[in-house]
Structure formats: structure tokens, C-alpha cells
Short mmCIF file of C-alpha atoms in Angstrom, two decimals:
data_model
loop_
_atom_site.label_atom_id
_atom_site.label_comp_id
_atom_site.label_asym_id
_atom_site.label_seq_id
_atom_site.Cartn_x
_atom_site.Cartn_y
_atom_site.Cartn_z
CA ALA A 1 -37.50 17.49 2.39
CA GLN A 2 -36.09 14.11 3.20
CA SER A 3 -32.60 12.90 2.30
CA VAL A 4 -30.30 10.00 3.05
CA ALA A 5 -26.51 9.84 2.85
CA GLN A 6 -24.41 6.72 2.73
CA PRO A 7 -20.86 8.06 2.92
CA GLU A 8 -19.11 4.90 1.72
CA ASP A 9 -19.56 3.60 -1.81
CA GLN A 10 -17.79 0.38 -0.89
CA VAL A 11 -17.08 -1.49 2.32
CA ASN A 12 -14.69 -4.43 2.40
CA VAL A 13 -14.50 -6.76 5.38
CA ALA A 14 -13.00 -10.17 6.03
CA GLU A 15 -15.32 -13.07 6.70
CA GLY A 16 -15.92 -13.50 10.43
CA ASN A 17 -15.15 -9.87 11.23
CA PRO A 18 -17.80 -7.38 12.32
CA LEU A 19 -19.23 -5.10 9.67
CA THR A 20 -20.74 -1.63 9.73
CA VAL A 21 -22.50 0.17 6.89
CA LYS A 22 -23.12 3.82 7.66
CA CYS A 23 -26.24 5.92 7.07
CA THR A 24 -27.22 9.45 8.04
CA TYR A 25 -30.52 11.08 7.29
CA SER A 26 -32.39 14.35 7.21
CA VAL A 27 -36.15 14.56 7.71
CA SER A 28 -38.73 16.88 9.22
CA GLY A 29 -40.22 15.37 12.32
CA ASN A 30 -39.80 11.82 13.54
CA PRO A 31 -38.38 9.40 11.01
CA TYR A 32 -39.13 5.87 10.02
CA LEU A 33 -35.81 4.29 9.02
CA PHE A 34 -35.19 1.16 6.97
CA TRP A 35 -32.43 -0.99 5.58
CA TYR A 36 -32.79 -2.98 2.39
CA VAL A 37 -30.42 -5.36 0.60
CA GLN A 38 -30.22 -5.95 -3.14
CA TYR A 39 -28.61 -8.97 -4.78
CA PRO A 40 -27.76 -8.94 -8.51
CA ASN A 41 -30.80 -8.89 -10.79
CA ARG A 42 -33.15 -8.89 -7.83
CA GLY A 43 -35.46 -6.40 -6.22
CA LEU A 44 -34.87 -4.89 -2.81
CA GLN A 45 -35.32 -7.12 0.22
CA PHE A 46 -36.34 -5.65 3.55
CA LEU A 47 -33.86 -6.22 6.41
CA LEU A 48 -35.05 -4.15 9.35
CA LYS A 49 -36.76 -0.96 10.44
CA TYR A 50 -36.87 1.59 13.22
CA ILE A 51 -40.24 3.11 13.97
CA THR A 52 -40.13 3.89 17.68
CA GLY A 53 -38.91 2.40 20.95
CA ASP A 54 -35.55 0.72 21.52
CA ASN A 55 -32.76 2.38 19.59
CA LEU A 56 -31.19 -0.98 18.72
CA VAL A 57 -33.30 -2.94 16.27
CA LYS A 58 -32.68 -6.49 15.11
CA GLY A 59 -33.58 -7.78 11.69
CA SER A 60 -33.13 -10.61 9.25
CA TYR A 61 -29.96 -12.71 8.77
CA GLY A 62 -28.32 -11.50 12.00
CA PHE A 63 -28.27 -7.82 11.03
CA GLU A 64 -29.00 -5.05 13.49
CA ALA A 65 -29.03 -1.26 13.37
CA GLU A 66 -28.70 1.49 15.92
CA PHE A 67 -30.79 4.64 15.75
CA ASN A 68 -28.98 7.72 17.06
CA LYS A 69 -31.24 10.75 17.07
CA SER A 70 -28.60 13.29 18.06
CA GLN A 71 -26.31 12.20 15.24
CA THR A 72 -29.20 11.53 12.83
CA SER A 73 -27.66 8.18 12.03
CA PHE A 74 -28.89 4.64 11.50
CA HIS A 75 -25.84 2.44 10.96
CA LEU A 76 -26.26 -1.20 9.93
CA LYS A 77 -24.15 -3.75 11.81
CA LYS A 78 -23.46 -7.45 12.00
CA PRO A 79 -21.15 -9.10 14.53
CA SER A 80 -19.69 -11.66 12.14
CA ALA A 81 -19.79 -11.19 8.35
CA LEU A 82 -20.46 -13.99 5.88
CA VAL A 83 -19.34 -14.16 2.25
CA SER A 84 -23.03 -14.47 1.36
CA ASP A 85 -23.64 -11.00 2.87
CA SER A 86 -21.87 -9.48 -0.14
CA ALA A 87 -24.48 -7.30 -1.84
CA LEU A 88 -25.70 -3.73 -2.27
CA TYR A 89 -27.23 -2.15 0.83
CA PHE A 90 -29.66 0.77 0.85
CA CYS A 91 -30.75 2.93 3.74
CA ALA A 92 -34.15 4.62 3.43
CA VAL A 93 -36.12 7.17 5.40
CA ARG A 94 -39.81 7.87 5.51
CA ALA A 95 -41.32 10.86 7.24
CA TYR A 96 -43.64 10.11 10.15
CA ASN A 97 -46.59 11.66 8.39
CA TYR A 98 -48.75 9.11 6.67
CA GLY A 99 -48.43 9.08 2.92
CA GLN A 100 -44.82 10.13 2.68
CA ASN A 101 -42.78 8.02 0.34
CA PHE A 102 -39.51 6.19 0.95
CA VAL A 103 -36.36 8.16 0.10
CA PHE A 104 -33.34 5.97 -0.53
CA GLY A 105 -29.65 6.59 -0.16
CA PRO A 106 -27.21 5.93 -3.01
CA GLY A 107 -26.26 2.52 -1.72
CA THR A 108 -23.13 0.90 -0.28
CA ARG A 109 -21.58 -2.15 -1.87
CA LEU A 110 -20.45 -4.63 0.76
CA SER A 111 -17.79 -7.16 -0.14
CA VAL A 112 -17.01 -9.87 2.37
CA LEU A 113 -13.71 -11.52 1.56
CA PRO A 114 -13.11 -15.19 2.40
CA GLU B 1 -48.21 -14.80 1.18
CA ALA B 2 -47.57 -13.90 -2.46
CA GLY B 3 -45.15 -11.06 -3.09
CA VAL B 4 -45.27 -8.13 -5.48
CA ALA B 5 -45.48 -9.39 -9.05
CA GLN B 6 -44.02 -7.48 -11.99
CA SER B 7 -43.86 -8.19 -15.68
CA PRO B 8 -42.03 -8.35 -17.94
CA ARG B 9 -38.64 -9.03 -16.29
CA TYR B 10 -36.69 -7.68 -19.23
CA LYS B 11 -37.52 -5.42 -22.16
CA ILE B 12 -35.42 -4.05 -25.01
CA ILE B 13 -36.90 -1.34 -27.23
CA GLU B 14 -35.68 1.25 -29.65
CA LYS B 15 -35.76 4.92 -28.75
CA ARG B 16 -39.04 6.65 -29.54
CA GLN B 17 -40.97 3.40 -29.10
CA SER B 18 -43.47 2.92 -26.30
CA VAL B 19 -43.40 0.37 -23.48
CA ALA B 20 -45.63 -0.63 -20.58
CA PHE B 21 -44.90 -2.36 -17.29
CA TRP B 22 -47.37 -4.14 -15.06
CA CYS B 23 -47.46 -4.56 -11.29
CA ASN B 24 -49.68 -6.57 -8.98
CA PRO B 25 -49.13 -5.57 -5.33
CA ILE B 26 -49.50 -7.67 -2.22
CA SER B 27 -53.17 -8.24 -1.47
CA GLY B 28 -54.56 -5.63 0.90
CA HIS B 29 -51.74 -3.13 0.45
CA ALA B 30 -53.33 0.23 -0.24
CA THR B 31 -50.11 2.05 -1.12
CA LEU B 32 -48.29 1.31 -4.37
CA TYR B 33 -45.05 2.87 -5.58
CA TRP B 34 -43.14 2.93 -8.84
CA TYR B 35 -39.40 3.58 -8.52
CA GLN B 36 -36.74 4.05 -11.19
CA GLN B 37 -33.29 2.65 -10.40
CA ILE B 38 -30.50 3.69 -12.73
CA LEU B 39 -27.41 1.49 -12.59
CA GLY B 40 -25.22 2.39 -9.64
CA GLN B 41 -27.82 4.61 -7.97
CA GLY B 42 -30.50 4.27 -5.33
CA PRO B 43 -34.15 3.96 -6.35
CA LYS B 44 -35.92 7.21 -7.16
CA LEU B 45 -39.68 7.58 -6.70
CA LEU B 46 -41.68 8.13 -9.86
CA ILE B 47 -45.21 7.93 -8.49
CA GLN B 48 -47.05 6.86 -5.34
CA PHE B 49 -50.69 5.73 -5.24
CA GLN B 50 -52.98 5.43 -2.25
CA ASN B 51 -55.70 3.04 -3.42
CA ASN B 52 -56.41 4.44 -6.91
CA GLY B 53 -55.52 8.05 -6.12
CA VAL B 54 -52.14 9.70 -6.77
CA VAL B 55 -50.32 10.84 -3.62
CA ASP B 56 -47.06 12.03 -5.18
CA ASP B 57 -46.06 12.26 -8.84
CA SER B 58 -43.76 15.25 -8.53
CA GLN B 59 -40.78 13.41 -10.04
CA LEU B 60 -42.68 11.71 -12.86
CA PRO B 61 -41.67 13.10 -16.31
CA LYS B 62 -45.24 13.64 -17.34
CA ASP B 63 -44.43 14.51 -20.93
CA ARG B 64 -43.51 10.87 -21.55
CA PHE B 65 -44.40 8.81 -18.48
CA SER B 66 -47.89 7.90 -17.31
CA ALA B 67 -49.22 5.54 -14.69
CA GLU B 68 -52.59 4.34 -13.54
CA ARG B 69 -53.99 2.11 -10.85
CA LEU B 70 -57.46 1.07 -11.78
CA LYS B 71 -59.71 -0.27 -9.02
CA GLY B 72 -56.94 0.33 -6.49
CA VAL B 73 -55.13 -2.94 -7.19
CA ASP B 74 -52.97 -3.55 -10.29
CA SER B 75 -50.97 -0.75 -11.82
CA THR B 76 -49.34 -0.02 -15.16
CA LEU B 77 -46.50 2.36 -15.94
CA LYS B 78 -46.07 3.53 -19.51
CA ILE B 79 -43.30 5.35 -21.33
CA GLN B 80 -44.05 6.97 -24.67
CA PRO B 81 -41.80 7.82 -26.41
CA ALA B 82 -38.77 6.23 -24.75
CA LYS B 83 -35.37 7.91 -24.61
CA LEU B 84 -31.95 6.37 -24.16
CA GLU B 85 -31.75 7.79 -20.62
CA ASP B 86 -34.84 5.81 -19.63
CA SER B 87 -32.71 2.66 -19.53
CA ALA B 88 -33.05 1.52 -15.93
CA VAL B 89 -34.72 -0.98 -13.65
CA TYR B 90 -38.33 -0.09 -12.84
CA LEU B 91 -39.33 -1.31 -9.41
CA CYS B 92 -42.85 -1.63 -8.08
CA ALA B 93 -43.47 -1.79 -4.34
CA SER B 94 -46.44 -1.88 -2.01
CA SER B 95 -46.95 -1.26 1.67
CA LEU B 96 -49.44 -1.02 4.47
CA GLU B 97 -49.83 2.26 6.31
CA GLU B 98 -46.70 3.25 8.27
CA ALA B 99 -44.88 0.01 7.45
CA GLU B 100 -42.05 -1.19 5.28
CA ALA B 101 -42.41 -1.48 1.52
CA PHE B 102 -42.15 -4.80 -0.26
CA PHE B 103 -40.57 -4.76 -3.70
CA GLY B 104 -41.05 -6.79 -6.83
CA GLN B 105 -38.09 -8.14 -8.79
CA GLY B 106 -38.25 -5.23 -11.20
CA THR B 107 -38.29 -4.78 -14.96
CA ARG B 108 -34.96 -4.09 -16.62
CA LEU B 109 -35.52 -1.74 -19.55
CA THR B 110 -32.87 -1.20 -22.20
CA VAL B 111 -33.48 1.53 -24.77
CA VAL B 112 -31.25 1.28 -27.85
#
């Protein structure tokens, strides 16, 4: 079975400071890992993914994430936070086998303070 | 490229009534998902289609929920009869094989 944990319900950071949103996962076999962002009354927007290759992946809006296989983690990072980054962030995992669905974490609310 | 289309955006019904949601995925995407997102929680899979076949419906409450994907394109999700606890956002998504999923804006259902 697949599962995703996001240990922080809420992350607060000052504008201009670096941000990290944490994610750990559990899956049989090699994982596909994803980050999505959700703004109020909107669907989920894809930010970035790890499939294979370089452990550091870069995505939309300056976000990046680092895959750490030994720690089964996939933390989302950004060097300099913007107020407009304030939103709900979801980590998701998908098993390598074709046909497996996306399992989402509970979400982390990011607040960037001006 | 057009995104995933869902309708309606909002729906309010009384408990024990029925309701249906519609989804049109991105053209060429064989895989279609329906997720339920309760306020404050992450999305939970209800059903996954591959073309017009069901891949996973293990978490679909089959006594009241049903879904179909005729001709492997559009899909409808139905609830009959609705319960108060069905109040949630229903998200449709589609994807290519081994790629990210793209989500529609969702339908917010309120059962009163």
C-alpha cells in the first residue's frame, strides 16, 4: 500500500526567506513523486515531479524538490518565498507499476508573511 | 491545450436527493480519476478508469455512488441518495501513462 505523510499542518515563513514543506512516503517499489498546489476554490495545479534521474528536480514558479531514497522523503523548497506562494500544498506518490493511482498527503498550508 | 473540464462548479441538494457530475478530460488522456476532497483533507480516490474500463474502485461507496466513462472519453459520477457526509469537492483528473495528473476545478457539493 502507498501512503504519504506531511508532518506539518501549517508552515509560516517571512517573504524573501527560504521555505521548506516536508513530505515522506511509503510505497512498494520505485516511486513517482509529485507536488501540487491548491489555491482557494481551485483545483490542484501540478508543480513538479520526480520519476528517475537527478535527485533534485526543478518545477514551476521557482520551486524545487529533493528526492532522498534512504529517508523516503521528497521535500519541497524555494530559495525566496513570495506572498503569492501562500496556498495549500499536497505531496503525492504513485507506484512505479502502470495503472496505480495517485495517493495524496493531508496537505500543508503555507503562509508567507509580508 | 484545453484543460480538464468539470460541471457544475457548485451544487446544493437536500439529503436523499440524487446528483450527477460531469467531466471531460484532456484529449488523448486514457486515464481518468474521480477524487473526493473533504474540507481540510487531501484528495481521496473514488474511482480510476483506463479508457472505459475500471482500474480501481475499491474506495467507491457502491451502495450510493456510481460512475461511468462511455466511449473512453467523458465521465459522469452520480450519488443517489446523497448523505450529509457527501458534502465535499469532487475533483476529476486525467493523465497519460506514467505522468502527472491534471485536475479540473472541481464541483463543490453541499448536502443540506
